[in-house]
Short mmCIF file of C-alpha atoms and ligand atoms in Angstrom, two decimals:
data_model
loop_
_atom_site.label_atom_id
_atom_site.label_comp_id
_atom_site.label_asym_id
_atom_site.label_seq_id
_atom_site.Cartn_x
_atom_site.Cartn_y
_atom_site.Cartn_z
CA UNK A 1420 91.73 90.87 101.77
CA UNK A 1421 88.51 92.00 101.88
CA UNK A 1422 86.05 89.92 99.46
CA UNK A 1423 84.56 93.01 97.40
CA UNK A 1424 87.66 94.56 96.66
CA UNK A 1425 89.27 93.08 92.82
CA UNK A 1426 92.70 93.37 93.97
CA UNK A 1427 95.38 94.74 97.11
CA UNK A 1428 97.60 97.66 95.93
CA UNK A 1429 101.19 97.36 96.67
CA UNK A 1430 101.48 100.84 95.56
CA UNK A 1431 102.99 103.95 97.01
CA UNK A 1432 99.26 105.29 96.73
CA UNK A 1433 96.77 105.36 95.94
CA UNK A 1434 96.18 102.28 98.01
CA UNK A 1435 94.63 99.07 99.63
CA UNK A 1436 92.23 101.90 102.04
CA UNK A 1437 88.91 100.09 104.61
CA UNK A 1438 85.88 99.41 103.77
CA UNK A 1439 84.19 101.92 106.73
CA UNK A 1440 87.06 104.70 104.85
CA UNK A 1441 85.22 103.78 101.38
CA UNK A 1442 81.54 103.79 103.15
CA UNK A 1443 82.38 107.23 104.19
CA UNK A 1444 81.73 108.52 101.10
CA UNK A 1445 78.44 107.12 99.91
CA UNK A 1446 76.66 111.11 101.61
CA UNK A 1447 77.55 114.04 99.74
CA UNK A 1448 77.41 117.15 101.66
CA UNK A 1449 77.24 120.82 100.50
CA UNK A 1450 80.83 122.56 100.53
CA UNK A 1451 79.05 125.82 102.35
CA UNK A 1452 77.25 123.81 105.10
CA UNK A 1453 78.49 123.83 108.28
CA UNK A 1454 79.18 119.90 108.68
CA UNK A 1455 81.08 119.67 106.48
CA UNK A 1456 82.97 123.13 107.11
CA UNK A 1457 83.63 121.95 110.90
CA UNK A 1458 85.12 118.36 109.56
CA UNK A 1459 87.29 120.91 107.54
CA UNK A 1460 88.13 122.14 110.79
CA UNK A 1461 88.67 118.85 112.27
CA UNK A 1462 90.66 117.78 109.75
CA UNK A 1463 93.64 120.86 110.07
CA UNK A 1464 93.94 120.47 113.73
CA UNK A 1465 94.09 116.69 113.76
CA UNK A 1466 97.05 116.81 110.87
CA UNK A 1467 98.45 119.60 112.91
CA UNK A 1468 98.77 117.34 116.10
CA UNK A 1469 100.06 114.67 114.16
CA UNK A 1470 102.87 116.92 113.66
CA UNK A 1471 103.61 118.57 116.68
CA UNK A 1472 102.52 119.70 119.84
CA UNK A 1473 102.83 123.29 119.45
CA UNK A 1474 100.39 125.69 118.50
CA UNK A 1475 102.75 127.47 116.35
CA UNK A 1476 101.65 125.17 112.97
CA UNK A 1477 98.89 125.67 110.91
CA UNK A 1478 97.80 123.27 108.38
CA UNK A 1479 96.20 124.16 104.49
CA UNK A 1480 94.81 121.47 102.53
CA UNK A 1481 94.68 122.13 98.68
CA UNK A 1482 92.40 120.37 95.73
CA UNK A 1483 94.75 117.97 93.49
CA UNK A 1484 97.16 115.35 93.67
CA UNK A 1485 99.78 115.57 96.33
CA UNK A 1486 101.92 117.14 93.53
CA UNK A 1487 99.27 120.28 93.16
CA UNK A 1488 100.35 120.60 96.66
CA UNK A 1489 104.13 120.80 96.49
CA UNK A 1490 103.59 123.26 93.48
CA UNK A 1491 101.85 125.50 95.71
CA UNK A 1492 104.14 125.68 98.07
CA UNK A 1493 107.09 126.34 95.95
CA UNK A 1494 105.32 128.98 94.24
CA UNK A 1495 103.93 130.38 97.24
CA UNK A 1496 106.38 131.27 100.06
CA UNK A 1497 109.41 131.92 98.41
CA UNK A 1498 110.05 136.00 97.39
CA UNK A 1499 110.75 137.08 93.88
CA UNK A 1500 114.03 138.13 95.36
CA UNK A 1501 114.31 134.21 96.96
CA UNK A 1502 116.20 131.80 95.46
CA UNK A 1503 116.23 127.70 96.78
CA UNK A 1504 117.98 124.63 96.57
CA UNK A 1505 116.58 121.51 95.94
CA UNK A 1506 118.69 118.70 96.99
CA UNK A 1507 117.18 115.46 95.16
CA UNK A 1508 118.11 111.59 95.03
CA UNK A 1509 115.29 110.45 92.90
CA UNK A 1510 112.41 111.74 90.19
CA UNK A 1511 110.25 113.32 93.31
CA UNK A 1512 113.32 115.47 94.15
CA UNK A 1513 113.87 116.19 90.43
CA UNK A 1514 109.76 116.92 90.13
CA UNK A 1515 110.29 120.12 92.94
CA UNK A 1516 113.68 121.42 90.58
CA UNK A 1517 110.86 120.92 87.63
CA UNK A 1518 107.99 123.07 89.30
CA UNK A 1519 110.89 125.82 90.14
CA UNK A 1520 111.74 126.76 86.82
CA UNK A 1521 108.50 125.48 85.61
CA UNK A 1522 107.74 128.83 88.12
CA UNK A 1523 110.83 130.61 87.11
CA UNK A 1524 112.26 130.41 90.33
CA UNK A 1525 115.91 130.47 90.62
CA UNK A 1526 117.23 127.71 91.82
CA UNK A 1527 120.49 125.59 92.73
CA UNK A 1528 119.89 121.61 92.13
CA UNK A 1529 122.15 119.46 94.28
CA UNK A 1530 121.55 115.96 92.85
CA UNK A 1531 122.59 112.49 94.25
CA UNK A 1532 122.16 109.23 92.39
CA UNK A 1533 119.19 107.67 92.74
CA UNK A 1534 120.92 105.10 95.12
CA UNK A 1535 123.41 107.82 97.10
CA UNK A 1536 121.72 109.14 100.12
CA UNK A 1537 122.50 113.11 100.02
CA UNK A 1538 125.92 114.05 101.24
CA UNK A 1539 125.57 116.23 104.09
CA UNK A 1540 129.22 117.77 103.39
CA UNK A 1541 127.97 118.88 100.38
CA UNK A 1542 125.02 120.36 101.06
CA UNK A 1543 126.53 122.41 104.10
CA UNK A 1544 129.10 123.08 102.26
CA UNK A 1545 126.33 125.13 99.46
CA UNK A 1546 124.29 126.59 102.15
CA UNK A 1547 127.36 128.65 103.24
CA UNK A 1548 128.81 129.47 99.40
CA UNK A 1549 125.98 130.66 98.42
CA UNK A 1550 123.83 133.51 100.42
CA UNK A 1551 121.36 134.01 98.19
CA UNK A 1552 119.50 130.62 99.13
CA UNK A 1553 116.45 131.23 101.37
CA UNK A 1554 114.33 127.95 100.93
CA UNK A 1555 116.14 124.42 100.78
CA UNK A 1556 113.96 121.39 99.59
CA UNK A 1557 114.01 117.37 100.14
CA UNK A 1558 111.75 114.93 99.89
CA UNK A 1559 111.59 112.49 103.08
CA UNK A 1560 110.94 109.14 101.65
CA UNK A 1561 112.58 109.56 98.05
CA UNK A 1562 109.70 107.12 96.12
CA UNK A 1563 111.49 106.33 92.94
CA UNK A 1564 113.85 103.67 94.88
CA UNK A 1565 112.51 103.41 98.76
CA UNK A 1566 114.51 105.66 100.06
CA UNK A 1567 114.98 107.27 103.09
CA UNK A 1568 116.61 110.51 103.09
CA UNK A 1569 118.23 112.44 106.63
CA UNK A 1570 115.33 115.10 106.46
CA UNK A 1571 116.50 115.72 110.45
CA UNK A 1572 119.97 116.05 109.36
CA UNK A 1573 119.37 117.84 106.46
CA UNK A 1574 116.81 120.21 108.73
CA UNK A 1575 119.37 120.97 110.93
CA UNK A 1576 121.44 121.99 108.60
CA UNK A 1577 119.07 124.39 106.83
CA UNK A 1578 118.42 125.76 109.98
CA UNK A 1579 121.83 126.32 111.45
CA UNK A 1580 122.35 128.80 108.15
CA UNK A 1581 118.63 130.26 108.51
CA UNK A 1582 117.61 128.88 105.76
CA UNK A 1583 113.36 127.97 105.77
CA UNK A 1584 112.88 124.34 105.09
CA UNK A 1585 110.41 122.73 102.55
CA UNK A 1586 109.77 119.02 102.96
CA UNK A 1587 108.17 116.41 100.78
CA UNK A 1588 106.88 114.01 103.28
CA UNK A 1589 104.39 112.72 100.67
CA UNK A 1590 104.99 109.05 100.91
CA UNK A 1591 105.93 109.18 104.86
CA UNK A 1592 103.80 111.23 106.97
CA UNK A 1593 101.69 109.12 108.97
CA UNK A 1594 103.56 106.58 108.55
CA UNK A 1595 106.74 107.46 109.51
CA UNK A 1596 107.09 110.09 112.96
CA UNK A 1597 107.84 112.91 112.45
CA UNK A 1598 108.23 116.01 114.72
CA UNK A 1599 108.00 119.62 112.93
CA UNK A 1600 110.25 121.15 115.70
CA UNK A 1601 113.22 118.65 115.68
CA UNK A 1602 112.89 118.04 111.34
CA UNK A 1603 113.33 122.39 111.56
CA UNK A 1604 110.63 122.06 108.74
CA UNK A 1605 108.59 124.93 108.67
CA UNK A 1606 106.62 123.55 104.99
CA UNK A 1607 105.41 119.78 105.20
CA UNK A 1608 103.42 118.88 102.52
CA UNK A 1609 101.57 115.25 102.07
CA UNK A 1610 98.40 113.86 100.17
CA UNK A 1611 94.98 112.19 101.34
CA UNK A 1612 96.27 108.78 99.29
CA UNK A 1613 99.58 108.05 101.45
CA UNK A 1614 99.60 106.68 104.61
CA UNK A 1615 97.12 108.28 106.55
CA UNK A 1616 95.17 106.27 104.09
CA UNK A 1617 92.76 107.97 102.46
CA UNK A 1618 91.29 108.20 98.92
CA UNK A 1619 92.97 110.34 96.37
CA UNK A 1620 91.88 114.03 95.81
CA UNK A 1621 93.33 116.58 97.80
CA UNK A 1622 97.33 117.54 100.38
CA UNK A 1623 97.81 119.04 102.40
CA UNK A 1624 100.42 121.13 104.13
CA UNK A 1625 101.28 121.62 107.65
CA UNK A 1626 102.92 125.28 107.99
CA UNK A 1627 104.63 127.18 110.58
CA UNK A 1628 101.78 129.98 110.85
CA UNK A 1629 103.82 132.77 111.24
CA UNK A 1630 106.45 131.94 108.35
CA UNK A 1631 103.18 131.13 106.14
CA UNK A 1632 101.43 134.76 107.62
CA UNK A 1633 104.50 136.63 105.63
CA UNK A 1634 104.05 135.17 102.39
CA UNK A 1635 101.31 137.22 101.17
CA UNK A 1636 100.41 137.46 97.90
CA UNK A 1637 103.15 136.10 96.83
CA UNK A 1638 101.92 133.15 95.04
CA UNK A 1639 102.84 132.94 91.41
CA UNK A 1640 99.30 131.21 90.82
CA UNK A 1641 95.51 132.20 91.57
CA UNK A 1642 94.12 128.41 92.44
CA UNK A 1643 97.26 127.45 94.43
CA UNK A 1644 97.66 130.30 96.12
CA UNK A 1645 98.70 128.60 99.37
CA UNK A 1646 98.44 131.37 101.96
CA UNK A 1647 94.93 132.33 99.99
CA UNK A 1648 93.68 129.13 100.00
CA UNK A 1649 94.63 128.89 104.11
CA UNK A 1650 93.72 132.25 105.02
CA UNK A 1651 89.91 131.55 103.79
CA UNK A 1652 90.26 127.91 105.14
CA UNK A 1653 91.17 129.38 108.81
CA UNK A 1654 89.33 132.69 108.51
CA UNK A 1655 86.21 131.21 107.27
CA UNK A 1656 85.81 128.32 109.11
CA UNK A 1657 86.89 125.72 107.16
CA UNK A 1658 85.52 127.16 103.50
CA UNK A 1659 87.91 125.78 100.58
CA UNK A 1660 88.29 128.62 97.85
CA UNK A 1661 86.44 126.53 94.64
CA UNK A 1662 84.56 123.51 95.12
CA UNK A 1663 86.54 120.71 96.79
CA UNK A 1664 85.90 117.20 97.19
CA UNK A 1665 83.91 116.56 99.75
CA UNK A 1666 83.49 112.84 99.46
CA UNK A 1667 86.95 112.73 99.70
CA UNK A 1668 86.97 114.58 102.59
CA UNK A 1669 84.85 112.66 104.78
CA UNK A 1670 86.74 109.59 104.01
CA UNK A 1671 90.14 111.21 105.34
CA UNK A 1672 88.60 111.92 108.08
CA UNK A 1673 87.59 107.92 108.38
CA UNK A 1674 90.90 107.40 107.85
CA UNK A 1675 92.35 109.75 110.33
CA UNK A 1676 89.70 108.06 113.01
CA UNK A 1677 91.14 104.92 112.03
CA UNK A 1678 94.96 106.04 112.42
CA UNK A 1679 94.36 106.93 115.96
CA UNK A 1680 91.82 103.47 116.50
CA UNK A 1681 95.34 101.67 115.50
CA UNK A 1682 97.68 103.70 118.12
CA UNK A 1683 98.62 106.93 115.79
CA UNK A 1684 101.66 107.10 113.81
CA UNK A 1685 103.58 105.35 115.96
CA UNK A 1686 101.13 101.93 115.99
CA UNK A 1687 101.59 102.20 112.13
CA UNK A 1688 104.70 102.43 111.54
CA UNK A 1689 105.75 99.59 113.73
CA UNK A 1690 102.96 97.50 110.98
CA UNK A 1691 104.52 99.21 108.22
CA UNK A 1692 108.39 98.25 109.19
CA UNK A 1693 107.28 94.29 110.11
CA UNK A 1694 105.25 94.49 106.27
CA UNK A 1695 108.48 96.07 104.98
CA UNK A 1696 111.32 93.19 106.75
CA UNK A 1697 108.46 90.30 105.98
CA UNK A 1698 108.41 91.47 102.41
CA UNK A 1699 112.21 91.26 101.92
CA UNK A 1700 112.99 88.49 104.51
CA UNK A 1701 110.83 86.32 102.17
CA UNK A 1702 111.75 87.74 98.75
CA UNK A 1703 115.55 86.99 99.75
CA UNK A 1704 114.07 83.24 101.04
CA UNK A 1705 113.58 82.63 97.42
CA UNK A 1706 116.98 84.72 95.96
CA UNK A 1707 115.05 87.95 94.59
CA UNK A 1708 117.37 90.76 96.29
CA UNK A 1709 116.54 94.38 96.81
CA UNK A 1710 118.30 97.09 95.39
CA UNK A 1711 118.86 99.33 98.48
CA UNK A 1712 120.62 98.32 101.48
CA UNK A 1713 118.54 97.79 104.62
CA UNK A 1714 120.28 101.11 106.52
CA UNK A 1715 118.79 103.35 103.39
CA UNK A 1716 115.58 101.40 103.44
CA UNK A 1717 111.75 102.77 103.73
CA UNK A 1718 109.15 101.38 105.73
CA UNK A 1719 107.64 102.32 102.59
CA UNK A 1720 108.11 100.71 99.22
CA UNK A 1721 110.89 98.48 98.51
CA UNK A 1722 112.84 98.29 94.92
CA UNK A 1723 113.76 94.92 94.16
CA UNK A 1724 116.55 93.49 90.82
CA UNK A 1725 114.75 91.58 88.52
CA UNK A 1726 116.16 88.06 88.74
CA UNK A 1727 118.90 87.24 86.02
CA UNK A 1728 116.78 84.85 83.98
CA UNK A 1729 116.24 86.04 80.58
CA UNK A 1730 112.81 83.98 80.97
CA UNK A 1731 111.40 86.64 83.11
CA UNK A 1732 109.16 89.23 81.29
CA UNK A 1733 107.74 92.26 83.86
CA UNK A 1734 104.80 92.76 82.08
CA UNK A 1735 103.98 89.16 82.02
CA UNK A 1736 105.16 89.00 85.83
CA UNK A 1737 102.64 92.00 86.21
CA UNK A 1738 99.66 90.54 85.04
CA UNK A 1739 99.78 87.33 86.30
CA UNK A 1740 99.91 88.72 89.86
CA UNK A 1741 97.43 90.60 89.13
CA UNK A 1742 94.93 87.82 88.50
CA UNK A 1743 96.43 86.57 91.42
CA UNK A 1744 94.76 89.68 93.33
CA UNK A 1745 98.22 91.63 93.98
CA UNK A 1746 99.32 94.34 91.68
CA UNK A 1747 102.76 95.89 92.38
CA UNK A 1748 104.30 99.00 90.97
CA UNK A 1749 107.15 99.02 88.23
CA UNK A 1750 110.41 100.47 88.61
CA UNK A 1751 111.38 103.68 88.03
CA UNK A 1752 115.13 104.30 88.16
CA UNK A 1753 117.72 104.07 85.32
CA UNK A 1754 120.78 102.28 86.81
CA UNK A 1755 119.01 98.94 86.81
CA UNK A 1756 115.83 97.01 86.19
CA UNK A 1757 113.62 96.90 88.70
CA UNK A 1758 109.92 96.46 89.46
CA UNK A 1759 108.71 97.66 93.74
CA UNK A 1760 106.47 96.58 96.05
CA UNK A 1761 104.85 98.80 98.18
CA UNK A 1762 103.53 97.73 101.55
CA UNK A 1763 101.64 100.76 103.00
CA UNK A 1764 97.86 100.73 103.28
CA UNK A 1765 95.19 98.38 104.53
CA UNK A 1766 98.03 95.37 104.19
CA UNK A 1767 99.25 92.97 106.90
CA UNK A 1768 102.12 90.57 106.89
CA UNK A 1769 99.65 87.81 106.10
CA UNK A 1770 98.99 89.75 103.29
CA UNK A 1771 103.19 90.12 102.42
CA UNK A 1772 103.65 86.14 103.09
CA UNK A 1773 100.71 85.46 100.78
CA UNK A 1774 101.80 87.23 97.93
CA UNK A 1775 105.28 86.57 97.69
CA UNK A 1776 103.78 82.42 97.41
CA UNK A 1777 101.91 84.08 94.79
CA UNK A 1778 105.13 85.10 93.27
CA UNK A 1779 107.07 82.38 93.84
CA UNK A 1780 104.17 80.55 92.25
CA UNK A 1781 104.04 83.18 89.19
CA UNK A 1782 108.02 82.88 88.53
CA UNK A 1783 107.81 79.40 88.11
CA UNK A 1784 104.60 79.44 86.54
CA UNK A 1785 107.08 81.46 84.06
CA UNK A 1786 109.84 79.20 83.98
CA UNK A 1787 112.37 81.84 85.76
CA UNK A 1788 115.11 80.28 87.67
CA UNK A 1789 116.69 82.70 90.43
CA UNK A 1790 120.36 81.94 91.14
CA UNK A 1791 121.10 81.60 94.79
CA UNK A 1792 117.74 80.79 96.54
CA UNK A 1793 118.49 80.10 100.13
CA UNK A 1794 115.53 78.01 100.41
CA UNK A 1795 114.83 74.80 97.75
C1 LIG B 658 103.26 110.76 95.85
C2 LIG B 658 104.27 111.18 95.53
C3 LIG B 658 103.88 112.72 95.41
C4 LIG B 658 102.92 113.27 94.49
O1 LIG B 658 102.49 112.72 93.58
P1 LIG B 658 101.06 112.56 93.38
O2 LIG B 658 100.85 112.14 91.94
O3 LIG B 658 100.77 114.80 92.68
O4 LIG B 658 100.08 112.64 93.72
C5 LIG B 658 105.68 113.87 95.92
N1 LIG B 658 106.32 112.65 95.88
C6 LIG B 658 106.24 111.87 96.78
C7 LIG B 658 107.96 111.61 97.10
C8 LIG B 658 105.50 110.98 96.40
O5 LIG B 658 105.92 109.27 97.28
#
């Protein structure tokens, strides 16, 4: 851990960034200047290249947190006579449905429990039964639990049924390999402060350009008009409509550079996998059990059951770990008491090993006794 940071963020974004990414924010840029706009163009090009080798795709950046880009997409690409099928098994899937309801977009929500993978047969049946559906949306890594959803299989079903496919790959893109073609994704959404390891301030959408070009005039919002934002960026050399987060954009270009230096998405994926498996192995040695079975678990964030001991108080645990320079994440599911530990960002297996030692000491200090630890 760098000496100049107060703590390591073990959260799914914002997350711990490198000093060099933070230093890229020390200069002020004009949103009108050509050198800034060229950086925007470079970012757009590099984002597309992370997802495909094909020239059929384009990228749009959008001000705001990731949800703004989800809302921009849902609100801009579904025609007035369209209908959205949302497949949900957690808070972020439900949020997509909530956006559609808010925008009065015809909606069918196929919900599964937070610990259950979406049922492909049921999805296929729903697509076959309702010909009004024009678009399908799902979350790739459901950050609520840490579950990885079958995004490629759902993409195949959507494609076979002739539907456009919107993938919230917010917490996976850059950290898990995704191919636009293989996943049949028409609109992939992510943001600056997740696996690309930039700082918060904008989201982005990688889109099938031909399909995006057909959405002119469909947006239900002025500032969140995806087509208009794309048109401006594409035809005015990297200009955004309205003020853009210049410092964040610079930090993001540096983050993309560092992703390349690390060896690209596959190398980052390998590091995240190692972080996550180290975390589970070390936690299980202390008797702390993950919520999900291994085959449903993403390499991004892991939910753990609370220790079954009355001395365990999450708030105290959280505060004491923070004093030991680790910030974890509360749980978000209704069926069980859990907390979450993210392992994305500028975080390495040695950090994870130290974290779990700190967790053990913290629990001992609180008088928490964990049943069935495999050591001690
Ligand atoms: C982080 C995240 C979002 C966006 O959240 P914001 O707080 O708006 O940045 C959306 N979906 C998923 C799956 C996420 O992990």
